[in-house]
XYZ file of C-alpha atoms in Angstrom:
721
model
C 224.083 211.928 59.298
C 222.585 213.468 56.187
C 218.981 212.445 55.845
C 217.416 211.300 52.611
C 213.766 212.394 52.282
C 213.050 210.050 49.410
C 212.129 206.654 50.791
C 208.865 205.238 49.457
C 206.660 203.514 52.039
C 205.624 199.943 51.323
C 203.680 197.329 53.282
C 205.236 194.458 55.207
C 203.812 190.944 54.825
C 201.607 189.535 57.571
C 204.448 187.449 59.002
C 206.179 190.660 60.081
C 203.153 192.406 61.561
C 203.158 193.910 65.082
C 206.960 193.836 65.420
C 207.786 197.553 65.058
C 210.400 197.030 62.360
C 211.360 198.835 59.163
C 212.894 196.760 56.380
C 215.333 198.378 53.941
C 217.811 197.375 51.266
C 221.313 196.694 52.746
C 222.834 199.540 50.729
C 220.292 201.995 52.133
C 221.131 200.912 55.678
C 224.815 201.507 54.948
C 224.040 204.979 53.626
C 222.320 205.790 56.914
C 225.208 204.400 58.927
C 222.879 201.943 60.636
C 223.619 198.276 61.250
C 221.063 195.500 60.848
C 219.031 195.579 64.082
C 219.822 199.214 64.770
C 217.294 201.976 65.417
C 216.169 204.495 62.827
C 214.019 207.601 63.033
C 211.112 207.837 60.588
C 209.703 211.258 59.754
C 206.376 211.328 57.988
C 203.629 213.692 59.066
C 204.613 212.413 62.507
C 207.992 211.216 63.818
C 208.470 207.740 65.222
C 211.234 205.159 65.522
C 211.607 201.513 64.550
C 214.113 198.674 64.480
C 215.896 198.504 61.126
C 216.107 195.187 59.308
C 218.068 194.402 56.178
C 216.702 192.492 53.182
C 218.067 192.239 49.675
C 214.511 191.577 48.448
C 213.606 195.229 49.119
C 214.289 197.681 46.340
C 216.689 200.511 47.081
C 214.771 203.644 47.991
C 211.890 201.738 49.639
C 211.122 201.112 53.291
C 208.599 198.429 54.276
C 206.471 199.180 57.356
C 203.605 197.359 59.032
C 200.240 199.046 59.529
C 201.005 200.168 63.097
C 204.299 201.814 62.165
C 202.609 203.565 59.239
C 200.043 204.864 61.715
C 202.797 206.037 64.084
C 204.380 208.030 61.256
C 201.026 209.145 59.769
C 202.198 207.790 56.430
C 200.520 205.725 53.791
C 201.768 203.184 51.311
C 203.213 204.994 48.303
C 204.096 208.165 50.231
C 207.689 209.343 50.871
C 209.207 209.736 54.306
C 212.565 210.783 55.711
C 214.858 208.400 57.527
C 217.808 209.021 59.805
C 219.849 207.210 62.374
C 218.244 207.515 65.818
C 219.973 208.353 69.074
C 218.318 206.572 71.951
C 218.770 205.288 75.475
C 217.274 202.424 77.424
C 213.967 203.253 79.099
C 213.712 202.745 82.830
C 209.896 202.652 82.645
C 207.097 202.869 80.118
C 203.391 203.397 80.722
C 200.768 202.335 78.194
C 197.050 203.098 77.908
C 194.297 201.246 76.069
C 193.245 202.074 72.535
C 191.230 198.937 71.732
C 188.464 197.504 73.877
C 188.512 194.079 75.442
C 191.876 194.314 77.201
C 192.233 191.923 80.089
C 194.371 192.316 83.175
C 195.804 188.949 82.298
C 197.479 190.558 79.301
C 199.894 192.503 81.498
C 202.273 189.581 81.554
C 202.141 189.372 77.780
C 203.001 192.990 77.061
C 206.583 192.896 78.379
C 207.843 190.103 76.072
C 206.010 191.681 73.125
C 207.712 195.072 73.442
C 211.093 193.765 74.655
C 213.839 195.196 72.477
C 211.406 197.508 70.697
C 212.093 201.228 70.362
C 209.155 203.508 71.109
C 208.128 207.119 71.467
C 205.395 208.855 73.458
C 202.002 208.559 71.701
C 203.226 205.660 69.560
C 200.763 202.785 69.160
C 201.782 199.215 70.034
C 199.837 196.158 68.807
C 200.059 192.447 69.393
C 197.801 189.439 68.709
C 195.304 188.746 71.466
C 195.164 185.191 72.866
C 191.387 185.443 72.503
C 191.593 186.426 68.864
C 191.941 189.809 67.189
C 194.545 192.417 68.058
C 195.257 194.328 71.277
C 196.210 197.961 70.689
C 197.944 200.179 73.271
C 199.407 203.677 73.224
C 202.615 204.845 74.914
C 201.461 207.396 77.505
C 204.704 208.084 79.412
C 208.352 207.118 79.304
C 211.169 207.587 81.768
C 213.585 209.316 81.516
C 211.624 211.801 79.447
C 214.347 213.387 77.286
C 217.340 211.965 75.573
C 220.090 212.907 73.209
C 218.873 215.194 70.481
C 215.930 216.331 72.597
C 213.737 213.398 71.574
C 211.535 211.332 73.822
C 212.484 207.984 72.321
C 213.933 204.961 73.968
C 214.188 201.211 73.814
C 212.694 198.603 76.141
C 214.953 195.973 77.689
C 214.703 193.451 80.549
C 215.249 196.148 83.163
C 212.426 198.392 81.933
C 209.385 198.572 84.206
C 206.254 198.159 82.065
C 202.848 199.349 83.290
C 199.551 198.963 81.462
C 196.866 201.244 82.847
C 193.284 200.058 82.582
C 192.031 203.266 81.029
C 191.435 204.635 77.573
C 194.196 206.524 75.809
C 193.492 210.250 76.081
C 194.844 211.103 72.638
C 194.861 208.138 70.259
C 196.340 209.017 66.901
C 193.189 208.100 64.989
C 190.001 206.162 65.650
C 190.798 203.747 62.886
C 190.084 200.065 62.579
C 191.986 197.779 64.953
C 193.282 195.336 62.328
C 195.288 195.647 59.137
C 195.248 193.685 55.913
C 198.252 191.797 57.302
C 195.973 190.355 60.002
C 193.609 188.847 57.419
C 194.587 185.646 55.706
C 193.232 183.863 52.665
C 191.547 186.880 51.069
C 194.311 188.278 48.858
C 192.068 188.617 45.795
C 189.329 190.276 47.836
C 191.819 192.693 49.427
C 193.115 193.607 45.979
C 189.595 194.415 44.784
C 188.892 196.431 47.926
C 192.120 198.373 47.497
C 191.166 199.140 43.914
C 187.696 200.513 44.615
C 188.163 201.998 48.088
C 191.802 202.468 49.098
C 192.981 204.196 45.928
C 190.179 206.838 45.959
C 190.844 207.626 49.618
C 194.610 207.866 49.146
C 194.622 209.621 45.785
C 191.367 211.581 45.227
C 193.231 213.783 42.716
C 193.197 210.922 40.209
C 189.424 211.053 39.980
C 189.332 214.845 39.958
C 191.565 214.731 36.912
C 189.509 211.913 35.387
C 186.343 213.949 35.708
C 184.404 211.065 37.287
C 183.642 210.400 40.933
C 185.022 207.180 42.432
C 182.903 204.296 43.655
C 181.492 205.213 47.056
C 179.587 202.054 47.934
C 180.855 198.491 48.227
C 178.875 195.373 49.174
C 180.805 192.531 50.804
C 178.954 189.281 50.329
C 179.834 185.886 51.734
C 179.100 183.253 54.313
C 179.216 184.203 58.016
C 182.761 184.182 59.380
C 184.566 184.754 56.061
C 186.043 188.103 57.196
C 183.692 190.798 55.916
C 183.798 192.892 59.099
C 187.570 192.481 59.395
C 188.035 193.766 55.858
C 186.109 196.946 56.606
C 188.125 197.618 59.773
C 191.384 196.906 57.945
C 190.405 199.300 55.172
C 190.000 202.085 57.705
C 193.354 201.225 59.246
C 195.259 201.079 55.976
C 193.911 204.413 54.773
C 194.006 206.071 58.234
C 190.318 206.791 57.789
C 187.946 207.159 60.716
C 185.890 204.019 61.174
C 182.139 204.222 61.811
C 180.501 200.868 62.371
C 176.881 200.086 63.021
C 174.797 196.947 62.804
C 171.278 196.931 61.489
C 169.581 196.287 64.888
C 171.312 199.405 66.269
C 169.673 201.538 63.608
C 166.138 200.204 63.842
C 164.119 202.117 66.459
C 160.655 201.657 67.904
C 159.459 205.234 67.215
C 158.450 206.507 63.774
C 161.351 208.297 62.115
C 163.884 207.177 64.744
C 165.618 204.722 62.404
C 165.924 207.240 59.578
C 167.351 209.835 61.997
C 169.996 207.388 63.272
C 171.026 206.624 59.706
C 171.301 210.320 58.801
C 173.379 211.016 61.926
C 175.777 208.205 61.027
C 176.433 209.681 57.587
C 176.790 213.221 58.957
C 179.397 212.084 61.484
C 181.274 210.304 58.719
C 181.267 213.477 56.632
C 182.737 215.491 59.532
C 185.476 212.889 60.162
C 186.500 212.310 56.546
C 188.342 210.499 55.205
C 186.104 207.925 56.801
C 184.629 204.482 56.308
C 180.986 203.729 57.146
C 180.409 200.053 57.770
C 176.844 198.681 57.899
C 176.760 195.068 59.029
C 173.817 192.821 58.110
C 172.658 195.425 55.617
C 169.976 193.055 54.342
C 168.081 193.783 57.584
C 167.657 197.492 56.806
C 167.495 197.272 53.012
C 165.309 194.237 52.211
C 163.230 193.969 49.079
C 160.506 196.600 49.501
C 157.895 194.469 47.752
C 157.650 192.201 50.785
C 158.445 194.685 53.575
C 156.501 196.765 56.066
C 155.897 200.487 55.645
C 158.558 201.402 58.241
C 161.132 199.222 56.484
C 160.313 200.792 53.118
C 160.912 204.266 54.606
C 164.282 203.132 55.974
C 165.306 201.715 52.598
C 164.281 204.967 50.924
C 166.374 206.944 53.440
C 169.437 204.791 52.763
C 169.011 205.238 49.011
C 168.716 208.999 49.430
C 171.895 209.162 51.514
C 173.776 207.031 48.984
C 172.613 209.319 46.168
C 174.181 212.255 48.022
C 177.572 210.609 48.475
C 179.259 212.767 45.844
C 178.763 215.780 48.095
C 180.220 213.988 51.128
C 183.863 213.993 50.086
C 186.095 211.107 51.079
C 183.490 208.789 52.587
C 183.260 205.140 51.597
C 180.225 203.067 52.590
C 180.654 199.327 52.987
C 177.754 196.985 53.522
C 178.092 193.349 54.550
C 175.610 190.542 54.073
C 175.344 186.799 53.673
C 171.918 187.133 52.042
C 172.552 189.356 49.047
C 169.514 187.937 47.236
C 167.316 189.525 49.956
C 168.542 193.096 49.346
C 166.341 195.559 47.463
C 167.462 195.718 43.792
C 167.637 199.527 43.928
C 170.529 199.307 46.406
C 172.861 197.770 43.806
C 172.371 200.189 40.988
C 175.031 202.574 39.677
C 175.856 205.417 42.044
C 174.993 203.446 45.189
C 176.564 200.115 46.037
C 178.206 199.723 42.652
C 180.691 196.968 43.422
C 179.821 193.591 44.946
C 182.833 191.685 46.269
C 182.400 188.041 47.200
C 184.324 186.735 50.232
C 184.742 183.059 49.395
C 185.038 180.068 51.677
C 188.823 179.572 51.958
C 190.608 176.828 50.050
C 193.587 174.861 51.384
C 196.174 177.584 50.693
C 193.934 180.235 52.223
C 193.298 178.103 55.306
C 197.058 177.743 55.771
C 197.444 181.521 55.636
C 194.652 181.987 58.187
C 196.164 179.358 60.479
C 199.554 181.084 60.268
C 197.995 184.335 61.441
C 195.876 182.866 64.236
C 198.740 180.780 65.661
C 201.514 183.359 65.523
C 200.829 184.486 69.093
C 200.263 180.955 70.440
C 202.843 178.704 72.185
C 202.639 175.899 69.632
C 205.005 172.927 69.740
C 207.286 171.846 66.915
C 205.015 168.944 65.978
C 202.153 171.254 64.918
C 201.843 170.937 61.144
C 199.811 173.845 59.836
C 199.677 172.464 56.304
C 198.205 169.211 57.601
C 195.626 171.190 59.573
C 194.830 173.216 56.465
C 194.295 169.950 54.622
C 191.715 168.556 57.073
C 189.799 171.767 57.825
C 187.746 171.539 54.647
C 184.734 173.862 54.809
C 186.180 175.977 57.652
C 185.923 179.757 57.366
C 188.169 182.185 59.222
C 185.887 182.301 62.264
C 185.851 178.494 62.454
C 189.655 178.367 62.379
C 189.801 181.001 65.115
C 187.351 178.873 67.136
C 189.512 175.791 66.609
C 192.629 177.623 67.815
C 190.775 178.744 70.946
C 189.582 175.185 71.560
C 193.166 173.937 71.292
C 194.147 176.220 74.190
C 191.415 174.625 76.326
C 192.580 171.146 75.344
C 196.205 171.973 76.115
C 195.365 173.496 79.510
C 193.231 170.516 80.495
C 195.950 168.065 79.382
C 198.793 169.826 81.207
C 197.118 171.038 84.389
C 194.104 168.746 84.691
C 190.509 169.908 84.769
C 190.150 169.690 88.556
C 193.378 171.626 89.093
C 192.178 174.409 86.806
C 189.041 174.711 88.931
C 190.726 174.499 92.336
C 194.192 176.020 91.955
C 194.645 179.728 92.699
C 197.191 180.027 89.895
C 198.974 177.869 87.315
C 202.363 178.186 85.663
C 201.391 179.408 82.186
C 204.976 178.960 81.008
C 204.227 175.223 80.839
C 201.375 175.777 78.396
C 202.206 174.319 74.983
C 199.758 173.417 72.249
C 200.554 170.177 70.446
C 199.233 168.615 67.258
C 197.076 166.279 69.343
C 195.475 169.331 70.982
C 194.786 170.786 67.550
C 193.290 167.534 66.268
C 191.043 167.233 69.307
C 189.951 170.843 68.851
C 189.216 170.116 65.185
C 186.860 167.281 66.160
C 184.922 169.681 68.414
C 184.351 172.415 65.808
C 181.670 172.093 63.191
C 182.168 174.323 60.127
C 179.654 177.181 60.022
C 178.771 176.644 56.383
C 177.988 172.950 56.948
C 175.720 173.344 59.953
C 172.609 173.078 57.792
C 173.932 169.957 56.099
C 175.323 166.609 57.088
C 178.903 167.038 58.184
C 181.029 164.448 56.451
C 184.548 163.911 57.703
C 185.659 161.683 54.867
C 188.698 159.809 56.099
C 188.458 156.780 53.827
C 190.216 156.215 50.542
C 189.768 153.656 47.783
C 192.208 151.234 49.422
C 189.842 150.836 52.376
C 186.999 149.762 50.060
C 187.177 146.188 48.783
C 186.402 145.436 45.145
C 184.524 147.765 42.771
C 187.578 148.152 40.546
C 185.519 149.342 37.564
C 183.683 151.960 39.643
C 186.933 153.174 41.219
C 188.584 153.573 37.829
C 185.606 155.540 36.525
C 185.687 157.861 39.533
C 189.437 158.402 39.153
C 188.953 159.366 35.516
C 185.903 161.579 35.984
C 186.667 163.199 39.361
C 190.117 162.702 40.782
C 192.225 163.480 37.745
C 190.427 166.758 36.812
C 190.341 167.989 40.417
C 193.931 167.070 41.300
C 195.430 168.183 37.947
C 193.304 171.188 36.883
C 196.151 172.962 35.066
C 196.866 169.913 32.901
C 193.209 169.521 31.968
C 192.909 173.214 31.149
C 195.987 173.028 28.921
C 194.511 170.027 27.113
C 191.202 171.829 26.647
C 189.349 169.347 28.831
C 186.806 170.073 31.538
C 185.219 168.246 34.396
C 182.531 166.058 32.964
C 178.892 166.047 33.796
C 177.480 164.658 36.998
C 177.947 161.035 38.032
C 175.219 158.562 39.003
C 176.177 155.615 41.189
C 173.499 152.940 40.893
C 173.137 149.423 42.165
C 171.521 147.321 44.911
C 171.263 148.734 48.465
C 174.288 148.397 50.725
C 176.897 148.013 47.970
C 179.020 150.995 49.053
C 177.845 153.809 46.781
C 178.027 156.439 49.521
C 181.395 155.114 50.729
C 182.831 155.463 47.223
C 181.586 159.067 46.973
C 183.119 159.979 50.335
C 186.423 158.346 49.415
C 186.526 160.246 46.111
C 185.964 163.547 47.941
C 188.650 162.706 50.491
C 191.269 161.764 47.908
C 190.587 164.806 45.726
C 190.705 167.209 48.684
C 187.241 168.501 47.796
C 184.609 169.568 50.244
C 181.790 167.070 50.595
C 178.122 167.890 51.109
C 175.816 164.926 51.533
C 172.095 165.438 51.051
C 169.369 162.818 51.193
C 166.686 163.641 48.683
C 163.772 163.812 51.158
C 165.602 166.510 53.163
C 164.888 169.049 50.399
C 161.170 168.334 50.173
C 158.662 170.541 52.002
C 154.906 170.587 52.233
C 154.891 174.385 51.743
C 154.656 175.707 48.212
C 157.929 177.131 46.920
C 160.013 176.046 49.921
C 161.459 172.956 48.225
C 162.540 175.011 45.210
C 164.091 177.601 47.519
C 165.981 174.825 49.356
C 167.373 173.558 46.037
C 168.551 177.056 45.041
C 170.163 177.693 48.418
C 171.880 174.315 48.332
C 173.417 174.973 44.922
C 174.503 178.452 45.999
C 176.205 177.003 49.091
C 177.974 174.404 46.971
C 179.358 177.060 44.616
C 180.707 179.038 47.548
C 182.429 175.933 48.933
C 184.105 174.976 45.643
C 185.892 172.739 44.877
C 183.025 170.700 46.150
C 181.320 167.343 45.585
C 177.573 167.620 46.109
C 176.249 164.140 46.803
C 172.530 163.299 46.536
C 171.693 160.052 48.272
C 168.394 158.375 47.406
C 168.254 160.569 44.319
C 165.132 158.868 42.991
C 163.108 160.549 45.759
C 163.864 164.078 44.511
C 164.597 163.413 40.830
C 161.473 161.345 40.235
C 160.259 160.690 36.714
C 157.663 163.411 36.066
C 155.524 161.028 34.026
C 154.988 158.970 37.200
C 154.009 161.928 39.406
C 150.286 162.176 39.930
C 148.245 165.321 39.170
C 147.872 166.100 42.856
C 151.620 166.407 43.357
C 152.528 169.289 41.062
C 154.957 170.518 43.690
C 157.143 167.461 43.081
C 157.323 168.338 39.387
C 158.355 171.905 40.268
C 161.228 170.586 42.372
C 162.413 168.422 39.473
C 162.238 171.425 37.128
C 164.155 173.609 39.588
C 166.858 170.985 40.028
C 167.214 170.561 36.249
C 167.596 174.328 35.896
C 170.272 174.459 38.593
C 172.209 171.584 37.011
C 172.210 173.452 33.703
C 173.669 176.458 35.514
C 176.643 174.568 36.952
C 179.746 175.036 34.835
C 183.080 173.324 35.348
C 184.516 176.667 36.411
C 182.190 176.646 39.407
C 184.231 173.773 40.829
C 181.071 171.873 41.777
C 180.645 168.247 40.765
C 177.313 166.493 41.197
C 177.176 162.897 42.379
C 174.009 160.952 42.980
C 173.227 157.480 44.259
C 170.174 155.297 43.815
C 169.025 151.670 43.832
C 166.070 152.556 41.579
C 167.527 154.072 38.459
C 164.298 153.292 36.620
C 162.424 155.854 38.763
C 164.682 158.808 37.852
C 163.443 161.332 35.293
C 165.261 160.708 31.961
C 166.041 164.441 31.672
C 168.587 164.070 34.478
C 170.427 161.192 32.826
C 171.634 162.964 29.679
C 175.119 164.281 29.023
C 175.659 167.720 30.529
C 173.645 166.930 33.648
C 174.211 163.501 35.184
C 175.556 161.806 32.095
C 178.069 159.367 33.597
C 176.485 156.207 35.050
C 178.616 153.895 37.181
C 177.175 150.591 38.356
C 178.187 149.557 41.866
C 177.410 145.865 41.984
C 177.288 143.338 44.796
C 180.697 142.105 45.986
C 182.032 138.805 44.719
C 182.021 135.831 47.167
C 185.846 135.777 47.151
C 185.787 139.366 48.488
C 183.555 138.570 51.472
C 186.362 137.659 53.875
C 188.370 140.826 53.171
C 185.291 142.992 53.725
C 184.508 141.341 57.062
C 188.150 141.691 58.122
C 188.036 145.442 57.482
C 184.896 145.803 59.583
C 186.344 143.710 62.423
C 189.203 146.181 62.616
C 191.660 145.706 65.488
C 189.445 143.472 67.612
C 191.640 140.744 69.237
C 191.371 137.371 67.534
C 192.240 133.812 68.529
C 195.343 132.289 66.930
C 193.137 129.382 65.848
C 190.676 131.616 64.037
C 190.219 130.699 60.357
C 188.008 133.519 59.168
C 188.106 132.659 55.472
C 186.778 129.134 56.083
C 183.671 130.363 57.898
C 182.982 133.402 55.712
C 183.505 131.350 52.579
C 180.408 129.356 53.441
C 178.175 132.405 53.067
C 175.791 132.352 50.104
C 176.267 134.614 47.049
C 174.261 137.817 46.633
C 175.332 139.508 49.878
C 175.935 143.267 50.000
C 178.646 145.185 51.782
C 176.066 146.290 54.360
C 175.150 142.628 54.968
C 178.801 141.782 55.577
C 179.230 144.776 57.883
C 176.270 143.450 59.855
C 177.948 140.031 60.119
C 181.113 141.657 61.477
C 179.059 143.542 64.060
C 177.246 140.326 64.982
C 180.564 138.503 65.422
C 181.674 141.162 67.902
C 178.382 140.963 69.816
C 178.504 137.152 70.111
C 182.155 137.272 71.249
C 181.320 139.851 73.945
C 178.298 137.851 75.145
C 180.352 134.655 75.333
C 183.138 136.371 77.268
C 180.654 137.760 79.794
C 179.138 134.275 80.306
C 182.596 132.783 80.832
C 183.772 135.619 83.074
C 180.810 136.725 85.215
C 183.107 138.772 87.467
C 183.917 141.068 84.559
C 187.236 142.196 83.099
C 188.681 142.210 79.581
C 191.585 139.828 80.116
C 191.576 136.987 77.619
C 188.921 138.486 75.374
C 189.248 137.571 71.699
C 187.135 136.515 68.747
C 187.070 132.748 68.337
C 186.049 130.454 65.522
C 182.778 129.546 67.239
C 181.773 133.240 67.331
C 182.182 133.526 63.569
C 180.339 130.258 62.891
C 177.452 131.252 65.133
C 177.154 134.677 63.442
C 177.174 133.114 59.983
C 174.662 130.514 61.095
C 172.243 133.183 62.239
C 172.509 134.863 58.865
C 171.904 131.605 57.019
C 168.700 130.981 58.974
C 167.189 134.126 57.446
C 168.685 133.726 54.003
C 165.478 132.838 52.181
C 163.530 135.924 53.230
C 166.473 138.293 52.799
C 167.419 136.983 49.344
C 163.788 137.291 48.155
C 163.902 140.939 49.178
C 167.081 141.538 47.213
C 165.742 139.805 44.113
C 162.764 142.100 43.683
C 165.132 145.099 43.342
C 166.229 145.680 39.720
C 169.914 144.901 39.397
C 170.186 146.815 36.073
């Protein structure tokens, strides 16, 4: 067949990664005389083969390839390659060697199904998702028979092909590139686009900048919380551009002898220059380039060396330096100036759509059952970064194995039938409960499962929260069109135990926002400047987790009226000033909404209570007596009850002025009395016949009434506003 050397290479989406396919327009397949599912030969700088797939969504004259196939053809996105129909035969055997580290003997059984039906050629690379996370990369070392029609060494794997994976490094890998592609990274589309703009384009098309008369950006800083994918992005960049990847962490550079660290840094850059195009990745760069004003002499020399090397980047050709940090504020200011690390790219905490994309990638190699709902998992994994989602997927494998085989069997059995392994939604949910989001580990983790329907009364407060929080967060496009913005912060005030915190959690849950709960005293420190630093870090974390509700409980303890702070507590005033400054710096576009709760509104500094800061005040009052029974019923839950139980009669006798916390305590007391009575009546044990009876409720309410006088006096001294 006549070949057409005019096909433009494009990138396949992540759902088609690692499959060794080439997707073309149906008319282009017809012109090649190849059916859908047939085999085509791809001739870039190197020749390889792939399975042809037809799609009308692909423009005529384009061929979409995944990162591995582009590597096998030594082609890049935007380049032109030749295509032709391939002659092939079935392979009787194929031998593969290791390209990536971390291959386990247990993977041997996985390789066969992965490459079944796939055409391959000697020295081709083969990739597939690792069960432990990441990607396993192999290289075809030998095939049998060795030569086929047309003199090629290509063939296709079927059920009869003997597959051998040798536990040794490939002798001639195509390139020492990164082991992942952009298709293996989910939820960072905007970040990838920025990285392609400043790093991929200069490496692929240096002639553009020669013509422009200006050198391209050579240094990029990736900033973001741990686990957001900074290291993966650097490795994918190397893969996508076929650049050599040089990675080093800060501790590997720092040496004990004088000058050793600087020498290691110089050697790294020299190697990158020899292997260009290349990518130099420095992880935890804040460790080797901290602010020199507060550093030791050896650290200052290392920073100076890094700056010198960055200043000489123009003479180093196609070398891109990428630094990664989650503490960008700690880096020396000279590092970020023009000509060094000129572009800072933030890797955000993923939102719901991004989490779904990450879940799709991490589960594509897992035996998940039909009941696994990835969108539902994306909905509940609020605050999870990519590493947390990977951890959750690994935990689900443990949960599935323990459920199917039993823990004792896993310890004692010589082998298990892995074909029976299937991960269900219950396994995923159990794994979710075991994983704490990385970004929330310094704060209270709030799994807000309640909604407004589970909270009795407070209709006015609920309506205010719907108007001020839920509507803007759930309908942002509508509010933007109308020229409206999220209002200022919200203060929930009222007597203790009225459900202020519960309302805040329910609002966060309904809106789908991330929820950070902070008690005021947690931010206070005896050391000068530490409280202010804690406030700044907290606000920075909240911005990164947006959309986010930042909830301050006991707000009067941190937002105290400065006129009431004594002269010996100037640090408290500084904290108030810092918090006021941070609140002024929060814009609706940050996606951060401030909520605060207090039972002493009179102790809060008036500067907080104006519009633009915490300008919306919602009173959460004591429940009405007619609501008491419903509240107690909710707290009793599914506990078995006697058919003769008349809860409303007993609860209705309670005095007015009780809080939701008081009523929750009554419900707990009812349970305790019922359990004690059942034990007395059934000394031999057992749960048969257990239920809550009318006497249990009456006794619990009687105990409360005995202490009414003291408790009510306590409530009365609190201002009810």
